[in-house]
Amino acid sequence: MADQCVVGSILASLLAVFVLYKFFGKRNGKGYSEKRRTTTTTTAINGECRSKNAGRDDFDVIIVGAGVAGAALAHTLGKDGRRVHVIERDLTEPDRIVGELLQPGGYLKLIELGLEDCVEKIDAQRVFGYALFKDGKNTRLTYPLEKFHSDVSGRSFHNGRFIQRMREKAATLPNVQLEQGTVTSLLEENGTVKGVQYKNKNGEGLTAYAPLTVVCDGCFSNLRRTLCNPKVDVPSCFVGLVLENCQLPFENHGHVILADPSPILFYRISSTEIRCLVDVPGQRVPSISNGEMAKYLKTMVAPQIPPELQEAFIAAIDKGNIRTMPNRSMPADPHPTPGALLMGDAFNMRHPLTGGGMTVALSDIVVLRDLIRPLHDLNDAPTLCRYLESFYTLRKPVASTINTLAGALYKVFCASPDQARKEMREACFDYLSLGGVCSTGPVSLLSGLNPRPLSLVVHFFAVAIYGVGRLLLPFPSPKRMWIGARLISGASGIIFPIIKAEGVRQMFFPATVPAYYRAPLK
């Protein structure tokens, strides 16, 4: 079986290279202009970066939103000596049912940013891999962490506790100011964003200026339309429950049940609590208020989950704390705008099935920090804008790999009456169960430890070829050959539209984009 896996991977590699070559025949870049990098004026006061703007700026950077992205960015830029003003609508501890799983790749970025202690003292749980369940069978997938320090693993926790820890750490820096307020609009002058208008917690209308404004006000952002082309898709909703005082079949692992009609997730968020997320396709969910949701969960969902969890699952339903959250997907499609930048869920979203959102956000912050670190004067708007264009290019390979994997896996894991889709789902489960490179390769992608776009395409089509091989052995029949052809066609129909939306050129060939070369020399 392992030999089949290797042969399938080789064939998939050849297929992937051919298809990407065909795609590459058409330019997918944004046509950024090639201009020589401009030398900026260096101004330092007591070793800290300082901007000059006729005395109008109190800060170097305004950050709209103090969620995972905003709080981490505030600490990162503040530690670099920038004067940072963070405006957050509500500084009390958030209470969400997503953003609770940080992949190992995201934890490595947390270490790189000096924020790893933010997962301490919040009862965070270590995660070492996943367990997949399908039709009474299960397989365990372990993160390939052998090359890393013993502290490196995934972490799962209450999202709000994690955010509060990062806010507190950012607030300890004397040049970072956190303020509760609602940003109503961006201030523009001659096409350049100069700051924001906002209302403080007392309802007073105020204005804040800075040479750089970073918008990271989350998935419900009301500011993103001026900075990007938002194409938001809502493929499903999560129904969230908390199971108490029970054990997972595989502790320290996320659990994915390939249920009908779509996946069910379980993972521990504290020493006594297990988060359950039931995916419901479409934008409408059964009503919670009239009891339809409880009935749906008990009759349709409960019989499909592992027996060890069914009693606690029913108890959680009866307790009544059932919550819902739409799952949004939005490719990054920015308008490079002088003086402004989008980040986090305001900028780019993917289905939360794979828990990759925080990894993308933290990776983006590392890219931005390294990119603008040499720019001591952020008031040179044209130069800053060109560097921000570089940010949009440099982030692409990592972010697009995680985004594409999330979208493709969700579609493969959903049940379908189509026989070819059924075969693809079965092939995916069995391929991951083979072990070796067939397991570690996809899990490396999922964990953010190896976010390489070509590796993703290779493994995706290796699964498809593996599925076709199973159909044709030991003796092919016309019906099976037809199903195999539709399986390959269906696999292409799943992954290539996602890749096209992400941008083929920037995802696979970023070095061909002029903005790639504006990265500062080290």
Short mmCIF file of C-alpha atoms in Angstrom, two decimals:
data_model
loop_
_atom_site.label_atom_id
_atom_site.label_comp_id
_atom_site.label_asym_id
_atom_site.label_seq_id
_atom_site.Cartn_x
_atom_site.Cartn_y
_atom_site.Cartn_z
CA MET A 1 0.00 0.00 0.00
CA ALA A 2 2.90 2.34 0.74
CA ASP A 3 4.29 1.65 -2.77
CA GLN A 4 0.92 2.66 -4.23
CA CYS A 5 1.13 5.86 -2.23
CA VAL A 6 4.63 6.73 -3.56
CA VAL A 7 3.68 5.92 -7.17
CA GLY A 8 0.53 7.98 -6.78
CA SER A 9 2.55 10.91 -5.44
CA ILE A 10 4.96 10.78 -8.41
CA LEU A 11 2.10 10.68 -10.92
CA ALA A 12 0.35 13.48 -9.06
CA SER A 13 3.54 15.57 -9.18
CA LEU A 14 3.74 15.26 -12.96
CA LEU A 15 0.04 16.06 -13.33
CA ALA A 16 0.30 19.06 -11.01
CA VAL A 17 3.29 20.53 -12.82
CA PHE A 18 1.54 20.15 -16.18
CA VAL A 19 -1.68 21.75 -15.00
CA LEU A 20 0.11 24.63 -13.27
CA TYR A 21 2.07 25.25 -16.47
CA LYS A 22 -1.20 25.53 -18.36
CA PHE A 23 -2.57 27.91 -15.75
CA PHE A 24 0.61 29.98 -15.81
CA GLY A 25 0.09 30.74 -19.47
CA LYS A 26 -2.28 33.45 -18.30
CA ARG A 27 -1.07 36.26 -16.03
CA ASN A 28 -2.82 36.39 -12.70
CA GLY A 29 -0.83 39.18 -11.09
CA LYS A 30 -2.22 42.57 -10.26
CA GLY A 31 0.22 44.35 -12.56
CA TYR A 32 2.19 46.11 -9.86
CA SER A 33 4.49 48.72 -11.36
CA GLU A 34 8.24 48.20 -11.16
CA LYS A 35 9.89 51.15 -9.44
CA ARG A 36 13.21 51.46 -7.76
CA ARG A 37 13.15 51.45 -4.00
CA THR A 38 13.30 54.95 -2.55
CA THR A 39 15.65 55.72 0.30
CA THR A 40 13.75 56.94 3.36
CA THR A 41 14.84 59.43 5.97
CA THR A 42 15.96 57.74 9.17
CA THR A 43 14.82 59.41 12.37
CA ALA A 44 15.49 57.81 15.74
CA ILE A 45 14.77 59.10 19.21
CA ASN A 46 16.26 57.10 22.08
CA GLY A 47 16.66 54.16 19.74
CA GLU A 48 12.98 54.14 18.75
CA CYS A 49 11.48 54.63 15.30
CA ARG A 50 9.79 57.99 14.92
CA SER A 51 7.73 59.57 12.15
CA LYS A 52 7.63 63.20 11.05
CA ASN A 53 4.37 64.67 9.81
CA ALA A 54 4.23 68.35 10.72
CA GLY A 55 3.45 67.52 14.34
CA ARG A 56 0.02 66.10 13.54
CA ASP A 57 0.73 62.47 14.37
CA ASP A 58 0.65 61.27 17.93
CA PHE A 59 1.33 57.72 16.75
CA ASP A 60 3.22 55.86 14.04
CA VAL A 61 0.55 53.19 13.55
CA ILE A 62 -3.18 52.99 14.23
CA ILE A 63 -4.55 49.46 14.59
CA VAL A 64 -8.31 49.00 14.23
CA GLY A 65 -9.30 45.96 16.28
CA ALA A 66 -7.58 44.07 19.08
CA GLY A 67 -8.40 40.47 18.32
CA VAL A 68 -5.70 37.89 17.68
CA ALA A 69 -4.23 39.81 14.73
CA GLY A 70 -4.58 43.30 16.21
CA ALA A 71 -3.24 42.49 19.67
CA ALA A 72 -0.30 40.47 18.32
CA LEU A 73 0.55 43.21 15.82
CA ALA A 74 0.36 45.92 18.49
CA HIS A 75 2.86 44.09 20.68
CA THR A 76 5.14 43.30 17.73
CA LEU A 77 5.31 46.86 16.39
CA GLY A 78 5.45 48.34 19.87
CA LYS A 79 8.42 46.14 20.70
CA ASP A 80 10.13 47.51 17.59
CA GLY A 81 9.77 51.02 18.98
CA ARG A 82 6.71 52.16 17.01
CA ARG A 83 4.12 54.31 18.77
CA VAL A 84 0.93 52.30 18.41
CA HIS A 85 -2.69 53.33 19.00
CA VAL A 86 -5.11 50.39 19.16
CA ILE A 87 -8.83 51.13 18.92
CA GLU A 88 -11.03 48.17 19.85
CA ARG A 89 -14.83 48.16 19.97
CA ASP A 90 -14.99 46.06 23.15
CA LEU A 91 -12.02 45.41 25.43
CA THR A 92 -13.85 42.91 27.63
CA GLU A 93 -12.95 39.24 27.17
CA PRO A 94 -14.43 37.91 23.90
CA ASP A 95 -16.64 34.82 23.96
CA ARG A 96 -16.42 32.99 20.63
CA ILE A 97 -16.77 29.40 19.44
CA VAL A 98 -13.99 29.62 16.82
CA GLY A 99 -10.34 30.64 16.97
CA GLU A 100 -9.70 28.04 19.66
CA LEU A 101 -7.11 25.85 17.95
CA LEU A 102 -3.61 27.09 17.14
CA GLN A 103 -1.68 24.78 14.82
CA PRO A 104 2.03 24.02 15.52
CA GLY A 105 3.03 26.28 12.61
CA GLY A 106 1.15 29.11 14.30
CA TYR A 107 2.80 28.35 17.64
CA LEU A 108 6.21 28.66 15.95
CA LYS A 109 5.18 32.11 14.71
CA LEU A 110 4.05 32.96 18.24
CA ILE A 111 7.55 32.08 19.46
CA GLU A 112 9.09 34.20 16.69
CA LEU A 113 6.99 37.16 17.87
CA GLY A 114 7.88 36.61 21.53
CA LEU A 115 4.26 35.85 22.47
CA GLU A 116 4.50 32.16 23.39
CA ASP A 117 3.80 32.91 27.05
CA CYS A 118 0.29 34.05 26.05
CA VAL A 119 -0.82 30.39 25.92
CA GLU A 120 0.29 29.97 29.53
CA LYS A 121 -2.00 30.41 32.56
CA ILE A 122 -5.16 30.01 30.44
CA ASP A 123 -5.50 26.22 30.87
CA ALA A 124 -4.47 25.72 27.24
CA GLN A 125 -4.22 22.11 26.09
CA ARG A 126 -1.44 20.66 23.94
CA VAL A 127 -2.46 19.11 20.61
CA PHE A 128 -0.28 16.51 18.88
CA GLY A 129 -2.40 15.60 15.88
CA TYR A 130 -5.81 14.51 14.67
CA ALA A 131 -8.04 11.46 14.82
CA LEU A 132 -10.37 10.79 11.87
CA PHE A 133 -13.56 8.76 12.21
CA LYS A 134 -15.64 7.33 9.37
CA ASP A 135 -18.25 4.58 9.33
CA GLY A 136 -17.00 2.97 12.52
CA LYS A 137 -13.32 3.14 11.46
CA ASN A 138 -10.72 5.53 12.83
CA THR A 139 -7.14 6.55 12.13
CA ARG A 140 -4.76 8.74 14.08
CA LEU A 141 -2.60 11.36 12.36
CA THR A 142 0.37 12.74 14.33
CA TYR A 143 2.09 16.06 13.71
CA PRO A 144 5.70 15.55 12.52
CA LEU A 145 7.32 17.35 15.45
CA GLU A 146 10.50 15.27 15.81
CA LYS A 147 12.76 18.08 14.57
CA PHE A 148 11.36 20.70 16.94
CA HIS A 149 11.78 21.61 20.60
CA SER A 150 9.59 19.67 23.02
CA ASP A 151 7.38 22.72 23.65
CA VAL A 152 6.33 22.88 20.00
CA SER A 153 2.87 21.45 19.39
CA GLY A 154 -0.61 22.71 18.69
CA ARG A 155 -2.54 24.50 21.42
CA SER A 156 -6.27 24.63 22.07
CA PHE A 157 -7.87 27.08 24.49
CA HIS A 158 -10.67 29.54 25.13
CA ASN A 159 -10.26 32.16 22.42
CA GLY A 160 -11.11 35.04 24.74
CA ARG A 161 -8.51 34.09 27.33
CA PHE A 162 -5.81 33.96 24.66
CA ILE A 163 -6.78 37.37 23.27
CA GLN A 164 -6.85 38.96 26.73
CA ARG A 165 -3.35 37.66 27.45
CA MET A 166 -2.05 39.26 24.24
CA ARG A 167 -3.87 42.52 24.95
CA GLU A 168 -2.37 42.64 28.43
CA LYS A 169 1.11 41.98 27.10
CA ALA A 170 0.77 44.68 24.43
CA ALA A 171 -0.52 47.16 27.04
CA THR A 172 2.61 46.70 29.15
CA LEU A 173 4.65 48.51 26.48
CA PRO A 174 4.79 52.26 27.21
CA ASN A 175 4.44 53.20 23.52
CA VAL A 176 1.25 51.12 22.98
CA GLN A 177 -2.13 52.62 23.86
CA LEU A 178 -5.28 50.49 23.89
CA GLU A 179 -8.52 52.43 23.72
CA GLN A 180 -12.11 51.23 23.63
CA GLY A 181 -13.92 52.86 20.75
CA THR A 182 -15.68 52.26 17.44
CA VAL A 183 -13.96 53.34 14.23
CA THR A 184 -16.57 54.76 11.87
CA SER A 185 -14.44 55.62 8.83
CA LEU A 186 -10.96 56.00 7.40
CA LEU A 187 -9.62 59.51 6.80
CA GLU A 188 -8.36 59.96 3.24
CA GLU A 189 -6.52 62.86 1.65
CA ASN A 190 -5.70 62.68 -2.07
CA GLY A 191 -6.07 58.90 -2.08
CA THR A 192 -3.85 58.38 0.98
CA VAL A 193 -5.25 57.14 4.30
CA LYS A 194 -4.15 59.54 7.04
CA GLY A 195 -5.97 58.09 10.03
CA VAL A 196 -9.45 57.27 11.34
CA GLN A 197 -12.58 58.82 12.75
CA TYR A 198 -13.98 57.01 15.75
CA LYS A 199 -16.25 57.28 18.77
CA ASN A 200 -14.82 56.56 22.17
CA LYS A 201 -16.67 54.55 24.82
CA ASN A 202 -18.46 57.75 25.93
CA GLY A 203 -19.80 58.32 22.43
CA GLU A 204 -17.58 61.32 21.67
CA GLY A 205 -16.50 61.71 18.04
CA LEU A 206 -12.71 61.84 17.73
CA THR A 207 -10.03 61.81 15.06
CA ALA A 208 -6.69 60.00 15.16
CA TYR A 209 -3.83 60.41 12.69
CA ALA A 210 -0.92 58.14 11.82
CA PRO A 211 1.11 57.45 8.68
CA LEU A 212 -0.01 53.79 8.73
CA THR A 213 -3.46 52.45 9.59
CA VAL A 214 -3.87 48.68 9.88
CA VAL A 215 -7.46 47.42 9.71
CA CYS A 216 -7.98 44.09 11.48
CA ASP A 217 -11.53 44.43 12.77
CA GLY A 218 -12.51 40.83 12.10
CA CYS A 219 -14.85 38.89 9.86
CA PHE A 220 -17.64 41.47 10.23
CA SER A 221 -15.37 44.35 9.13
CA ASN A 222 -17.20 47.45 7.95
CA LEU A 223 -13.99 49.11 6.69
CA ARG A 224 -12.66 46.47 4.29
CA ARG A 225 -14.66 47.62 1.26
CA THR A 226 -12.45 50.66 0.74
CA LEU A 227 -9.28 48.53 0.81
CA CYS A 228 -10.19 45.31 -1.03
CA ASN A 229 -12.73 43.52 -3.22
CA PRO A 230 -14.59 41.43 -0.64
CA LYS A 231 -16.08 38.27 -2.12
CA VAL A 232 -17.44 36.57 0.97
CA ASP A 233 -18.85 33.05 0.68
CA VAL A 234 -20.75 31.36 3.53
CA PRO A 235 -20.64 27.62 2.78
CA SER A 236 -21.91 26.49 6.17
CA CYS A 237 -22.48 27.33 9.83
CA PHE A 238 -20.93 25.87 12.96
CA VAL A 239 -23.20 24.87 15.83
CA GLY A 240 -21.15 25.01 19.02
CA LEU A 241 -21.51 23.07 22.27
CA VAL A 242 -19.27 22.49 25.29
CA LEU A 243 -19.03 18.96 26.68
CA GLU A 244 -17.97 18.76 30.33
CA ASN A 245 -16.11 16.18 32.40
CA CYS A 246 -15.66 13.52 29.72
CA GLN A 247 -12.73 11.98 27.85
CA LEU A 248 -11.89 12.06 24.17
CA PRO A 249 -11.10 8.73 22.48
CA PHE A 250 -7.62 10.11 21.67
CA GLU A 251 -6.59 12.75 24.20
CA ASN A 252 -4.45 15.68 23.01
CA HIS A 253 -5.81 15.23 19.48
CA GLY A 254 -8.42 17.04 17.47
CA HIS A 255 -11.24 14.73 16.40
CA VAL A 256 -12.88 14.94 12.97
CA ILE A 257 -15.93 12.78 12.31
CA LEU A 258 -16.74 12.43 8.60
CA ALA A 259 -20.46 12.51 9.22
CA ASP A 260 -23.51 13.01 7.04
CA PRO A 261 -24.00 15.67 5.74
CA SER A 262 -20.72 17.32 6.85
CA PRO A 263 -17.91 17.04 9.45
CA ILE A 264 -18.22 17.20 13.22
CA LEU A 265 -15.26 18.43 15.30
CA PHE A 266 -14.23 17.73 18.89
CA TYR A 267 -11.19 19.18 20.68
CA ARG A 268 -10.35 20.01 24.27
CA ILE A 269 -10.31 23.72 25.20
CA SER A 270 -9.56 23.31 28.92
CA SER A 271 -8.80 20.54 31.37
CA THR A 272 -12.55 20.02 31.96
CA GLU A 273 -14.18 21.16 28.69
CA ILE A 274 -14.39 19.76 25.16
CA ARG A 275 -15.56 21.92 22.29
CA CYS A 276 -17.93 20.33 19.80
CA LEU A 277 -18.56 22.04 16.47
CA VAL A 278 -21.24 20.57 14.23
CA ASP A 279 -21.02 21.79 10.64
CA VAL A 280 -24.40 22.50 9.04
CA PRO A 281 -24.16 23.18 5.27
CA GLY A 282 -25.81 26.33 3.93
CA GLN A 283 -26.62 29.57 5.67
CA ARG A 284 -29.77 28.42 7.47
CA VAL A 285 -29.67 26.31 10.59
CA PRO A 286 -32.54 24.76 12.58
CA SER A 287 -34.06 27.18 15.08
CA ILE A 288 -32.67 27.05 18.60
CA SER A 289 -35.62 28.85 20.19
CA ASN A 290 -38.35 26.42 19.12
CA GLY A 291 -36.38 23.25 19.84
CA GLU A 292 -35.65 22.27 16.23
CA MET A 293 -31.91 22.50 16.80
CA ALA A 294 -31.97 20.23 19.86
CA LYS A 295 -34.03 17.69 17.94
CA TYR A 296 -31.66 17.82 14.96
CA LEU A 297 -28.60 17.33 17.17
CA LYS A 298 -30.13 14.42 19.07
CA THR A 299 -31.62 12.55 16.12
CA MET A 300 -29.22 13.32 13.25
CA VAL A 301 -25.87 14.08 14.87
CA ALA A 302 -25.66 12.10 18.12
CA PRO A 303 -25.86 8.63 16.46
CA GLN A 304 -22.82 9.50 14.29
CA ILE A 305 -20.38 10.50 17.04
CA PRO A 306 -18.14 8.08 19.00
CA PRO A 307 -20.08 6.20 21.73
CA GLU A 308 -17.73 7.53 24.44
CA LEU A 309 -18.98 11.07 23.77
CA GLN A 310 -22.70 10.51 23.23
CA GLU A 311 -23.84 10.84 26.85
CA ALA A 312 -21.92 14.10 27.39
CA PHE A 313 -23.14 15.35 23.99
CA ILE A 314 -26.80 14.81 24.95
CA ALA A 315 -26.18 16.45 28.34
CA ALA A 316 -24.69 19.51 26.62
CA ILE A 317 -27.77 19.79 24.39
CA ASP A 318 -30.09 19.54 27.38
CA LYS A 319 -28.09 22.22 29.18
CA GLY A 320 -29.14 24.54 26.38
CA ASN A 321 -26.03 26.64 25.72
CA ILE A 322 -26.13 26.10 21.95
CA ARG A 323 -24.49 28.74 19.78
CA THR A 324 -24.07 29.24 16.05
CA MET A 325 -21.45 30.93 13.90
CA PRO A 326 -21.45 31.36 10.08
CA ASN A 327 -18.32 29.98 8.42
CA ARG A 328 -16.96 32.55 6.00
CA SER A 329 -14.48 32.24 3.18
CA MET A 330 -12.93 35.25 1.42
CA PRO A 331 -9.83 35.25 -0.80
CA ALA A 332 -7.39 38.12 -0.32
CA ASP A 333 -7.99 40.65 -3.12
CA PRO A 334 -6.56 43.98 -1.92
CA HIS A 335 -6.50 47.48 -3.36
CA PRO A 336 -2.95 48.63 -2.50
CA THR A 337 -3.74 51.91 -0.73
CA PRO A 338 -1.13 54.38 0.54
CA GLY A 339 -1.24 54.62 4.31
CA ALA A 340 -3.45 51.58 4.96
CA LEU A 341 -3.26 47.81 5.23
CA LEU A 342 -5.74 44.99 5.85
CA MET A 343 -4.93 42.03 8.08
CA GLY A 344 -6.61 39.08 9.79
CA ASP A 345 -10.19 38.02 9.04
CA ALA A 346 -10.98 41.50 7.74
CA PHE A 347 -8.60 40.71 4.88
CA ASN A 348 -8.64 36.96 4.28
CA MET A 349 -10.82 34.10 5.53
CA ARG A 350 -11.01 30.37 4.98
CA HIS A 351 -13.29 27.61 6.25
CA PRO A 352 -12.34 27.03 9.92
CA LEU A 353 -12.37 23.22 9.54
CA THR A 354 -8.56 23.06 9.61
CA GLY A 355 -7.99 25.73 12.27
CA GLY A 356 -5.60 27.71 10.08
CA GLY A 357 -6.84 31.26 10.61
CA MET A 358 -4.56 32.23 13.50
CA THR A 359 -1.56 30.65 11.78
CA VAL A 360 -2.17 32.83 8.71
CA ALA A 361 -2.60 35.97 10.82
CA LEU A 362 0.57 35.39 12.86
CA SER A 363 2.56 34.52 9.74
CA ASP A 364 1.35 37.76 8.13
CA ILE A 365 2.53 39.74 11.15
CA VAL A 366 6.02 38.22 10.89
CA VAL A 367 6.16 39.15 7.19
CA LEU A 368 5.00 42.73 7.86
CA ARG A 369 7.36 43.22 10.80
CA ASP A 370 10.39 42.11 8.81
CA LEU A 371 9.33 44.13 5.78
CA ILE A 372 8.88 47.53 7.42
CA ARG A 373 11.52 47.21 10.13
CA PRO A 374 14.11 49.17 8.07
CA LEU A 375 11.56 51.97 7.40
CA HIS A 376 12.16 54.32 10.30
CA ASP A 377 10.04 57.08 8.73
CA LEU A 378 6.61 55.78 7.75
CA ASN A 379 5.53 59.17 6.36
CA ASP A 380 7.09 58.49 2.97
CA ALA A 381 3.71 57.30 1.66
CA PRO A 382 4.78 56.19 -1.86
CA THR A 383 7.67 54.12 -0.50
CA LEU A 384 5.51 52.67 2.26
CA CYS A 385 2.82 51.75 -0.28
CA ARG A 386 5.34 49.88 -2.40
CA TYR A 387 6.52 47.95 0.63
CA LEU A 388 2.92 47.09 1.49
CA GLU A 389 2.47 45.76 -2.05
CA SER A 390 5.42 43.49 -1.28
CA PHE A 391 3.58 42.30 1.83
CA TYR A 392 0.63 41.16 -0.26
CA THR A 393 3.00 39.14 -2.45
CA LEU A 394 5.33 37.72 0.20
CA ARG A 395 2.46 36.37 2.32
CA LYS A 396 0.86 34.49 -0.55
CA PRO A 397 2.56 31.05 -0.59
CA VAL A 398 1.92 30.35 3.10
CA ALA A 399 -1.54 31.91 3.34
CA SER A 400 -2.80 30.46 0.05
CA THR A 401 -1.64 26.94 0.93
CA ILE A 402 -3.56 27.01 4.21
CA ASN A 403 -6.60 28.63 2.58
CA THR A 404 -6.70 26.16 -0.31
CA LEU A 405 -6.29 23.16 1.97
CA ALA A 406 -9.17 24.33 4.17
CA GLY A 407 -11.54 24.84 1.24
CA ALA A 408 -10.58 21.62 -0.54
CA LEU A 409 -10.72 19.42 2.58
CA TYR A 410 -14.13 20.76 3.54
CA LYS A 411 -15.56 19.85 0.13
CA VAL A 412 -13.96 16.40 0.17
CA PHE A 413 -15.12 15.67 3.74
CA CYS A 414 -18.76 16.57 3.05
CA ALA A 415 -21.09 13.70 2.16
CA SER A 416 -22.52 13.59 -1.37
CA PRO A 417 -24.97 11.38 -3.27
CA ASP A 418 -22.59 11.46 -6.24
CA GLN A 419 -20.66 8.17 -6.50
CA ALA A 420 -17.44 9.86 -7.64
CA ARG A 421 -17.51 12.22 -4.65
CA LYS A 422 -18.17 9.25 -2.34
CA GLU A 423 -15.12 7.48 -3.77
CA MET A 424 -13.00 10.62 -3.30
CA ARG A 425 -14.05 10.89 0.35
CA GLU A 426 -13.32 7.22 0.98
CA ALA A 427 -9.98 7.48 -0.85
CA CYS A 428 -8.97 10.48 1.27
CA PHE A 429 -9.64 8.61 4.52
CA ASP A 430 -7.80 5.49 3.35
CA TYR A 431 -4.88 7.48 1.87
CA LEU A 432 -4.31 9.24 5.19
CA SER A 433 -4.53 5.87 6.95
CA LEU A 434 -1.62 4.45 4.89
CA GLY A 435 0.96 6.17 7.09
CA GLY A 436 4.40 7.25 5.95
CA VAL A 437 4.56 10.15 3.51
CA CYS A 438 0.85 9.69 2.75
CA SER A 439 0.10 10.76 6.33
CA THR A 440 2.97 13.06 7.28
CA GLY A 441 2.79 15.06 4.03
CA PRO A 442 -0.84 16.20 4.38
CA VAL A 443 -0.50 16.64 8.16
CA SER A 444 2.56 18.86 7.64
CA LEU A 445 0.42 21.04 5.39
CA LEU A 446 -2.50 21.03 7.82
CA SER A 447 -0.28 21.96 10.77
CA GLY A 448 1.36 24.88 8.97
CA LEU A 449 4.79 23.26 9.34
CA ASN A 450 5.22 22.80 5.58
CA PRO A 451 2.98 25.34 3.84
CA ARG A 452 4.14 24.65 0.29
CA PRO A 453 1.56 25.08 -2.47
CA LEU A 454 2.99 22.47 -4.84
CA SER A 455 3.12 19.87 -2.07
CA LEU A 456 -0.58 20.50 -1.45
CA VAL A 457 -1.48 19.98 -5.11
CA VAL A 458 0.67 16.83 -5.30
CA HIS A 459 -1.00 15.19 -2.29
CA PHE A 460 -4.48 16.25 -3.37
CA PHE A 461 -4.10 14.57 -6.76
CA ALA A 462 -2.28 11.62 -5.19
CA VAL A 463 -5.50 11.00 -3.27
CA ALA A 464 -7.50 11.20 -6.49
CA ILE A 465 -5.14 8.84 -8.34
CA TYR A 466 -5.19 6.47 -5.36
CA GLY A 467 -8.97 6.47 -5.55
CA VAL A 468 -8.93 5.73 -9.29
CA GLY A 469 -6.44 2.91 -8.74
CA ARG A 470 -8.76 1.28 -6.22
CA LEU A 471 -11.61 1.49 -8.71
CA LEU A 472 -9.63 -0.13 -11.54
CA LEU A 473 -8.14 -2.99 -9.50
CA PRO A 474 -8.21 -5.92 -9.84
CA PHE A 475 -10.31 -5.68 -13.03
CA PRO A 476 -11.57 -2.44 -14.56
CA SER A 477 -15.10 -2.19 -15.88
CA PRO A 478 -16.62 0.54 -18.06
CA LYS A 479 -18.69 1.76 -15.10
CA ARG A 480 -15.68 1.93 -12.79
CA MET A 481 -13.57 3.65 -15.46
CA TRP A 482 -16.32 6.25 -15.88
CA ILE A 483 -16.50 6.84 -12.12
CA GLY A 484 -12.69 7.16 -12.04
CA ALA A 485 -12.75 9.77 -14.81
CA ARG A 486 -15.43 11.73 -12.94
CA LEU A 487 -13.38 11.43 -9.73
CA ILE A 488 -10.39 13.14 -11.40
CA SER A 489 -12.68 15.72 -12.97
CA GLY A 490 -14.39 16.35 -9.63
CA ALA A 491 -11.06 16.72 -7.83
CA SER A 492 -9.96 19.30 -10.41
CA GLY A 493 -13.29 21.08 -10.00
CA ILE A 494 -12.70 21.32 -6.25
CA ILE A 495 -9.14 22.57 -6.05
CA PHE A 496 -8.54 24.64 -9.19
CA PRO A 497 -11.28 27.25 -8.60
CA ILE A 498 -9.88 27.80 -5.10
CA ILE A 499 -6.35 28.19 -6.46
CA LYS A 500 -7.57 30.55 -9.18
CA ALA A 501 -9.31 32.71 -6.57
CA GLU A 502 -6.12 32.79 -4.49
CA GLY A 503 -4.00 33.77 -7.52
CA VAL A 504 -1.95 31.17 -9.38
CA ARG A 505 0.98 33.45 -10.12
CA GLN A 506 1.45 34.83 -6.62
CA MET A 507 0.79 31.46 -5.01
CA PHE A 508 3.16 29.32 -7.08
CA PHE A 509 5.47 31.82 -8.80
CA PRO A 510 5.80 34.81 -6.43
CA ALA A 511 9.33 35.53 -7.67
CA THR A 512 7.84 36.58 -11.03
CA VAL A 513 5.87 39.40 -9.39
CA PRO A 514 7.85 42.69 -9.36
CA ALA A 515 6.74 43.52 -5.80
CA TYR A 516 8.53 40.40 -4.57
CA TYR A 517 11.88 42.14 -5.01
CA ARG A 518 11.00 45.16 -2.88
CA ALA A 519 11.66 43.16 0.25
CA PRO A 520 14.44 44.85 2.22
CA LEU A 521 17.89 43.36 1.92
CA LYS A 522 19.16 41.84 5.15
#
